[in-house]
PDB file of C-alpha atoms in Angstrom:
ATOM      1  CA  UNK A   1      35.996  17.558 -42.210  1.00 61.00           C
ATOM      2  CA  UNK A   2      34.575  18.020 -45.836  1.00 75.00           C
ATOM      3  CA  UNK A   3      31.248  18.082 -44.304  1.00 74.00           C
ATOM      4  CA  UNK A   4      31.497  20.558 -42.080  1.00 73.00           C
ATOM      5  CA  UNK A   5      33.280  23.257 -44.172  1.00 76.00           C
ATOM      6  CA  UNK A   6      30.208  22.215 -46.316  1.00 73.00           C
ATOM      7  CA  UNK A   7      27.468  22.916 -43.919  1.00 66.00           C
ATOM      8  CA  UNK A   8      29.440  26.376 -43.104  1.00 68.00           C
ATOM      9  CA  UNK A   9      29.585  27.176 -46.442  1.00 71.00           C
ATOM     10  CA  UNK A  10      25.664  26.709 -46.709  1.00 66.00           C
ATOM     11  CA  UNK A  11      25.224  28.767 -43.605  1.00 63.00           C
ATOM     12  CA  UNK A  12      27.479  31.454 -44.484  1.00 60.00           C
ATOM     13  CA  UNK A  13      25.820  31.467 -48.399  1.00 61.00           C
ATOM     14  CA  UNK A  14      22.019  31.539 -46.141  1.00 58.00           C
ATOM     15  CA  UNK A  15      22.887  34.779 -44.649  1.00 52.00           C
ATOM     16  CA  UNK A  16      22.407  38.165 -46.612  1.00 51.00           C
ATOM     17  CA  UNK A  17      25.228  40.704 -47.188  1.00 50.00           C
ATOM     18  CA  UNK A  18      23.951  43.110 -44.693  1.00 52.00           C
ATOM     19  CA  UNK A  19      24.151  39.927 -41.573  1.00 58.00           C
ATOM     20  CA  UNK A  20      28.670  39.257 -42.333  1.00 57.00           C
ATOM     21  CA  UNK A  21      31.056  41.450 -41.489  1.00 61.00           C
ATOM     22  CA  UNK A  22      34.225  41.903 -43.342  1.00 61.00           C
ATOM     23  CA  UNK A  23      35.683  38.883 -41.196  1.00 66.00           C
ATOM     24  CA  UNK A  24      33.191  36.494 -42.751  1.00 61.00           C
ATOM     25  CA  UNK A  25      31.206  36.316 -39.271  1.00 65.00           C
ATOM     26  CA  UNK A  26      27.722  36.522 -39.087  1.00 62.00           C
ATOM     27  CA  UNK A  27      26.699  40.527 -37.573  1.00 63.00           C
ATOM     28  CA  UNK A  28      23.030  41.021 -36.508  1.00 61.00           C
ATOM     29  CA  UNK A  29      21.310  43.937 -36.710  1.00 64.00           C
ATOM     30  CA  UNK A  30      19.466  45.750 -33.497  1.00 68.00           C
ATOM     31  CA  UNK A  31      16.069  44.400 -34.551  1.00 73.00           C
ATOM     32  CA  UNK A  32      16.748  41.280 -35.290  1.00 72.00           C
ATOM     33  CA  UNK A  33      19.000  40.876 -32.186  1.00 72.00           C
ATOM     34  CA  UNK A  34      15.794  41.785 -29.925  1.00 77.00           C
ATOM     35  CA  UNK A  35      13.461  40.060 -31.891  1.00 81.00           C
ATOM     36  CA  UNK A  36      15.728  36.960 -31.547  1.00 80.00           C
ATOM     37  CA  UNK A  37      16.022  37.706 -27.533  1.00 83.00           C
ATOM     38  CA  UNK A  38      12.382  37.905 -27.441  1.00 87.00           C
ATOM     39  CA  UNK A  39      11.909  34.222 -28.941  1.00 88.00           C
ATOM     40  CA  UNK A  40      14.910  32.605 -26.880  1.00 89.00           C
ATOM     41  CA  UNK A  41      13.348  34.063 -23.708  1.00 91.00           C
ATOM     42  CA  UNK A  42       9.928  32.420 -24.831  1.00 92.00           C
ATOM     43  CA  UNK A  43      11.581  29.328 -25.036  1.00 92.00           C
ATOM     44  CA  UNK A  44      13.345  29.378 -22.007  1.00 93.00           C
ATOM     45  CA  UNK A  45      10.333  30.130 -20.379  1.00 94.00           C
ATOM     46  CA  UNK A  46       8.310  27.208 -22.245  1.00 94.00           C
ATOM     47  CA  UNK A  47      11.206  24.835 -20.755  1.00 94.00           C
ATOM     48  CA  UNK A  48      11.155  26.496 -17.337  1.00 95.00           C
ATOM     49  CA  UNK A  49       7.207  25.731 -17.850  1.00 95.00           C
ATOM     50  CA  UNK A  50       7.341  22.026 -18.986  1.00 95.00           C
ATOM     51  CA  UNK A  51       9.782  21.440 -16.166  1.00 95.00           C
ATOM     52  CA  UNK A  52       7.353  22.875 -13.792  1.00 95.00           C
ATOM     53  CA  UNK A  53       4.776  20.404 -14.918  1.00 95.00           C
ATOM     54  CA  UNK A  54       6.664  17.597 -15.359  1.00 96.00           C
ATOM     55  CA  UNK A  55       7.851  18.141 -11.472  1.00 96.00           C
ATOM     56  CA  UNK A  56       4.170  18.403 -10.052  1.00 96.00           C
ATOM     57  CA  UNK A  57       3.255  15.490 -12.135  1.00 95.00           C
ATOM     58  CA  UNK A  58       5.909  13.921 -10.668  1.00 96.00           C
ATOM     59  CA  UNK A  59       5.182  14.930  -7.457  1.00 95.00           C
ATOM     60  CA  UNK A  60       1.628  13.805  -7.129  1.00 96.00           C
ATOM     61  CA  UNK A  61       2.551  10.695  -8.571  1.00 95.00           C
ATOM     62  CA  UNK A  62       5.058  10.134  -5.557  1.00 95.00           C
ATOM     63  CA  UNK A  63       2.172  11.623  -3.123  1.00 93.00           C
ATOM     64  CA  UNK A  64       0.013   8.083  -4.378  1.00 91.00           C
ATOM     65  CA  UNK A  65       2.224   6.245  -4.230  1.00 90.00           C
ATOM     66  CA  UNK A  66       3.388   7.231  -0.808  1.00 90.00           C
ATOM     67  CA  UNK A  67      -0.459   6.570  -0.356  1.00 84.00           C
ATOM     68  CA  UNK A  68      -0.604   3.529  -1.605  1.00 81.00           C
ATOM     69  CA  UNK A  69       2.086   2.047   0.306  1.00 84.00           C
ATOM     70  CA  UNK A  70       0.324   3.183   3.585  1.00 84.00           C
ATOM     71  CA  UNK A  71      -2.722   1.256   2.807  1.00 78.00           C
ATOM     72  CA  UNK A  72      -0.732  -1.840   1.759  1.00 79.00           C
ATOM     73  CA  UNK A  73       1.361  -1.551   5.210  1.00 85.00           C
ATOM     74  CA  UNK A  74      -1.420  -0.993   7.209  1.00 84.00           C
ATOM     75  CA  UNK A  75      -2.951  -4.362   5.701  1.00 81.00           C
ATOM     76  CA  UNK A  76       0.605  -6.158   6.476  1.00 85.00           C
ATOM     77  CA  UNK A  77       0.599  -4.510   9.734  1.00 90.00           C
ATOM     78  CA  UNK A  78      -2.902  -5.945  10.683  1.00 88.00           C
ATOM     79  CA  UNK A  79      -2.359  -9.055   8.737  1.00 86.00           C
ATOM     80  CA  UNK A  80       0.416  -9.776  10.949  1.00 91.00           C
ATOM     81  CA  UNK A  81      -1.557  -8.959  14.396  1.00 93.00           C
ATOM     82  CA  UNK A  82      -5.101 -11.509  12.904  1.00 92.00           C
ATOM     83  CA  UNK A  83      -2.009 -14.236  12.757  1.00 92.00           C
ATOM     84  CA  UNK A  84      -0.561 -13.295  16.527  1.00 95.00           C
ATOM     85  CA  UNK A  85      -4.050 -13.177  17.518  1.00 95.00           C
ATOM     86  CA  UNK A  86      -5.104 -16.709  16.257  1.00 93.00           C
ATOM     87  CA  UNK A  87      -2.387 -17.863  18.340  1.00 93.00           C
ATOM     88  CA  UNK A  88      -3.031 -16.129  21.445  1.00 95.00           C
ATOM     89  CA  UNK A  89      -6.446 -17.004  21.239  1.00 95.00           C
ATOM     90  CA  UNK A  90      -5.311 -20.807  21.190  1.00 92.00           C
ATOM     91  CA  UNK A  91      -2.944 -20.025  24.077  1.00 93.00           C
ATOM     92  CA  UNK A  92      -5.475 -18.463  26.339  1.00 94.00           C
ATOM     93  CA  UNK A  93      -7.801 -21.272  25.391  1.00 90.00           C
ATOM     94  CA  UNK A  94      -5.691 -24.215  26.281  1.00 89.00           C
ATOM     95  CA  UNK A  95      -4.620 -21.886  29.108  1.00 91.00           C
ATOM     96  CA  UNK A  96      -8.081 -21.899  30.343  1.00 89.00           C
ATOM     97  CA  UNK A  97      -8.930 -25.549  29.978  1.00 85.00           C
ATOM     98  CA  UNK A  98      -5.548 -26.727  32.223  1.00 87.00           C
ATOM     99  CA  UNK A  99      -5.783 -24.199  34.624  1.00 87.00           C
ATOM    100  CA  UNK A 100      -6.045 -25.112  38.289  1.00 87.00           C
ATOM    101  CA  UNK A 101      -6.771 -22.568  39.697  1.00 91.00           C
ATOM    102  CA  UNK A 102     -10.118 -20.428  39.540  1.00 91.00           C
ATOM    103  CA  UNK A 103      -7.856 -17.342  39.178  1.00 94.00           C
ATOM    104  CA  UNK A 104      -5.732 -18.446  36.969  1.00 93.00           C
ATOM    105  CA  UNK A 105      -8.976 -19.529  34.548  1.00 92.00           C
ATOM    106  CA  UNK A 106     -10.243 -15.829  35.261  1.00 93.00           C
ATOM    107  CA  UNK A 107      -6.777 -14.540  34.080  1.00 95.00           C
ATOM    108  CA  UNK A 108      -6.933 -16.556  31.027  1.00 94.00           C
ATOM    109  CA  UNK A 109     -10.746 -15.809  30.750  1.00 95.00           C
ATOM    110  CA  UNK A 110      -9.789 -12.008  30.439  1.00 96.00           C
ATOM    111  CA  UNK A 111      -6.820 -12.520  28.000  1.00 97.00           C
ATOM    112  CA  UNK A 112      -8.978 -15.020  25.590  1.00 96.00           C
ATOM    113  CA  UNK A 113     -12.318 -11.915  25.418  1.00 96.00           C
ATOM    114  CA  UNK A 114      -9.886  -9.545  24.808  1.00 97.00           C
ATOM    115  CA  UNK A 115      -7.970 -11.036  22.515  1.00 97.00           C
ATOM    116  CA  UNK A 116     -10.953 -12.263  20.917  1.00 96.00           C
ATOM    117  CA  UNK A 117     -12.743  -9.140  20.667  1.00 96.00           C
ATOM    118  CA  UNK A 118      -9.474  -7.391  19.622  1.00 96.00           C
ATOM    119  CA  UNK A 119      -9.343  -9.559  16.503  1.00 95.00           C
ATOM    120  CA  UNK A 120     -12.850  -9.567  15.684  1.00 94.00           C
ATOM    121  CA  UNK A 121     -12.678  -5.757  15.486  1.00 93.00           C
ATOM    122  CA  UNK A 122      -9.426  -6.421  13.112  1.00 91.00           C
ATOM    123  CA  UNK A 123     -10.785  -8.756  11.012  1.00 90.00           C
ATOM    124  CA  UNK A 124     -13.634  -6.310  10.424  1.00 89.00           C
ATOM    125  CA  UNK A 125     -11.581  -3.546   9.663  1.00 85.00           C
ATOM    126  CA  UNK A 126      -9.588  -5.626   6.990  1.00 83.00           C
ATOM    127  CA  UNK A 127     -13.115  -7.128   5.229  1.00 82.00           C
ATOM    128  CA  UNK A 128     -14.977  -3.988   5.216  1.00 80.00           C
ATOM    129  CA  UNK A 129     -13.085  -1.030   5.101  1.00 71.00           C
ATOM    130  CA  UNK A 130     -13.550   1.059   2.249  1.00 63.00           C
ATOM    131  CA  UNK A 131     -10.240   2.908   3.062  1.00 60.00           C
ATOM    132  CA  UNK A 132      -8.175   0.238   2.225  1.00 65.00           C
ATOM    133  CA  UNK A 133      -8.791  -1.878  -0.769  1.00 70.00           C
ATOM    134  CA  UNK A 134      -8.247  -5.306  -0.747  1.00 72.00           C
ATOM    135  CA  UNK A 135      -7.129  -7.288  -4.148  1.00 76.00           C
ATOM    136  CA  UNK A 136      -9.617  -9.327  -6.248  1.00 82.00           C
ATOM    137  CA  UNK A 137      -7.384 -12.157  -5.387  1.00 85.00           C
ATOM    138  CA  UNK A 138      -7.479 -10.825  -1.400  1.00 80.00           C
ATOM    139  CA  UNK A 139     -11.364 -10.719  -1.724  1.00 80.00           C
ATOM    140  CA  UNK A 140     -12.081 -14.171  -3.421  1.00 85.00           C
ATOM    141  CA  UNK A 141      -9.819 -16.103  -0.395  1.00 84.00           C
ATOM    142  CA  UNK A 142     -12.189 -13.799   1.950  1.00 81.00           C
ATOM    143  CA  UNK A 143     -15.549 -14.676   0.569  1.00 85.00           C
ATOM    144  CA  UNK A 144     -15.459 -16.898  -2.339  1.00 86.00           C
ATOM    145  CA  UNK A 145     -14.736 -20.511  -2.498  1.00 87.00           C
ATOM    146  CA  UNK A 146     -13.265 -22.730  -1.592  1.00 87.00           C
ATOM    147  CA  UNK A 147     -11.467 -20.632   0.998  1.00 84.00           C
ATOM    148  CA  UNK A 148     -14.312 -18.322   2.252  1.00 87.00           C
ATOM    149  CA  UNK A 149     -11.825 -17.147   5.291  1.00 87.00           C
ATOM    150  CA  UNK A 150     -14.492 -14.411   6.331  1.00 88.00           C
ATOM    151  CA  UNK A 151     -16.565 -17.166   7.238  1.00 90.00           C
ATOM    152  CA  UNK A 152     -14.279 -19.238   8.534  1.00 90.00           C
ATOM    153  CA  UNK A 153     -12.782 -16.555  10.985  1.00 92.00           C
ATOM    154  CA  UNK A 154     -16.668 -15.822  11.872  1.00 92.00           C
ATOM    155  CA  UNK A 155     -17.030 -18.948  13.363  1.00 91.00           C
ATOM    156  CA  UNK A 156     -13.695 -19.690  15.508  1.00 91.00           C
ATOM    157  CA  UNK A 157     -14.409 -16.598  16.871  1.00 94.00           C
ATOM    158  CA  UNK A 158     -17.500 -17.299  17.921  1.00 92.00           C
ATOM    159  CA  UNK A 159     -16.448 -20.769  19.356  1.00 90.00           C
ATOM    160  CA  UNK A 160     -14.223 -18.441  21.261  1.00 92.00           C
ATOM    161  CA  UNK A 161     -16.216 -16.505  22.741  1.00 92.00           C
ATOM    162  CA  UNK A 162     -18.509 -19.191  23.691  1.00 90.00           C
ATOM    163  CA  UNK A 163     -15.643 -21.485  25.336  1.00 89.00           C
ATOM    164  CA  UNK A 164     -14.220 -17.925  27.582  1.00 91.00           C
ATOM    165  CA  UNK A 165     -18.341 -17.866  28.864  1.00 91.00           C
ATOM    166  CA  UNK A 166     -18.096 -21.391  29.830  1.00 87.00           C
ATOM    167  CA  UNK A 167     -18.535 -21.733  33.119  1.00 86.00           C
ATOM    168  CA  UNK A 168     -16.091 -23.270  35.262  1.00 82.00           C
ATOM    169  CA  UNK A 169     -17.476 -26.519  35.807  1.00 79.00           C
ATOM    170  CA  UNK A 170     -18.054 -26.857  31.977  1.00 77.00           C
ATOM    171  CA  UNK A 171     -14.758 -26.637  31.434  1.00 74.00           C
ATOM    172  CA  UNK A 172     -13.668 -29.352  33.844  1.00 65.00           C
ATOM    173  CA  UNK A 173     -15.439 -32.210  31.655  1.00 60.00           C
ATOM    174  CA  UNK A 174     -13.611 -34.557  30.574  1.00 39.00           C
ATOM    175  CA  UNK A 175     -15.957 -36.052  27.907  1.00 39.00           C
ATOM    176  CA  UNK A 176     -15.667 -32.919  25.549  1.00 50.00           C
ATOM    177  CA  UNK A 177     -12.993 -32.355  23.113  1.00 56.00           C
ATOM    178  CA  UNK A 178      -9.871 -30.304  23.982  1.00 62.00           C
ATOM    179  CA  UNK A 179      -9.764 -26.748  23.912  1.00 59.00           C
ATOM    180  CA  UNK A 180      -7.515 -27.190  20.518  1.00 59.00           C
ATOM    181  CA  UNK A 181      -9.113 -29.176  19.151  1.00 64.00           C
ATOM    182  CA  UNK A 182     -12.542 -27.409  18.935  1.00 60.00           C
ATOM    183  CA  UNK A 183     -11.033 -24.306  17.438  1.00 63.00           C
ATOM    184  CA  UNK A 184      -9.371 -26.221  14.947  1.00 62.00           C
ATOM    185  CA  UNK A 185     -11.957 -28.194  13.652  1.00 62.00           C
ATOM    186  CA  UNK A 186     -13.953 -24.489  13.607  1.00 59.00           C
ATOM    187  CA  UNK A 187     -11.575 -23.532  11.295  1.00 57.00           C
ATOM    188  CA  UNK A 188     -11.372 -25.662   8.803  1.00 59.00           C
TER     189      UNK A 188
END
């Protein structure tokens, strides 16, 4: 309590004659009081500016973000399809090699090219795109070893392609590996 009569007591002692009243209250005089609008309405509007900025700041740093998070799902998203695709692509192989039927091989003929070319196109878009950035740690299992997946992708598609040109009676031997086993071994 001592402290605070002291501080008004300083205040009151900081004022001249002419700014208290008879009451002991501080009175301010016309040119003062516009002078001191003046400088509280340039303050105001320095806040009312800082906020400003500080919002678009903040907004373009949610717009990157927002960006950002596109890329990465679109790399999830076709992440996620190379995977289905590997698996189709073994499907429609095996598929192919048991079939008994000539239309049944066509069928699976069709499904294996397009799945094929469907992740060839994918797998380029996810090694080459300058759109979407991969990692350094993304880039080194792509084309660095001992993982060198870009290579590795490379060739079981290419041992897809060439097993859905095989010709029927090609396919029929039985002193060849299995379907599976061929693209495994490919990728490895």
């Amino acid at each position: 309590m001592k402290r605070e009569e002291k501080l008004i007591e300083q205040t009151k002692r900081s004022w001249s004659e002419s700014d208290v009243n008879a009451e002991g209250r501080p009175e301010i005089s016309g040119e003062r009081a516009g002078l001191r609008a003046r400088l509280m309405t340039l303050e105001y509007l320095l806040v009312l500016g800082l906020l400003a900025l500080l919002s678009l700041s903040s907004y373009r740093i949610m717009l990157k973000n927002i960006d950002t998070q596109k890329d990465d799902a679109r790399l999830v998203n076709l992440s996620g399809r190379q995977r289905m695709l590997t698996q189709r692509i073994m499907a429609f192989s095996q598929l192919l090699e048991t079939s008994r039927t000539r239309a049944g091989r066509g069928a699976a003929r069709r499904k294996l090219k397009s799945a094929t070319a469907l992740m060839k196109t994918s797998h380029s878009i996810l090694a080459n795109s300058q759109s979407m950035e991969l990692s350094s740690k993304m880039r080194a299992i792509y084309f660095e070893a001992p993982h060198v997946l870009d290579e590795k992708i490379h060739r079981y598609l290419l041992h897809a392609q060439v097993l859905a040109e095989l010709p029927d009676r090609e396919l029929a031997e039985s002193d060849r590996r299995s379907v599976a086993d061929h693209l495994a071994a490919c990728s490895e």
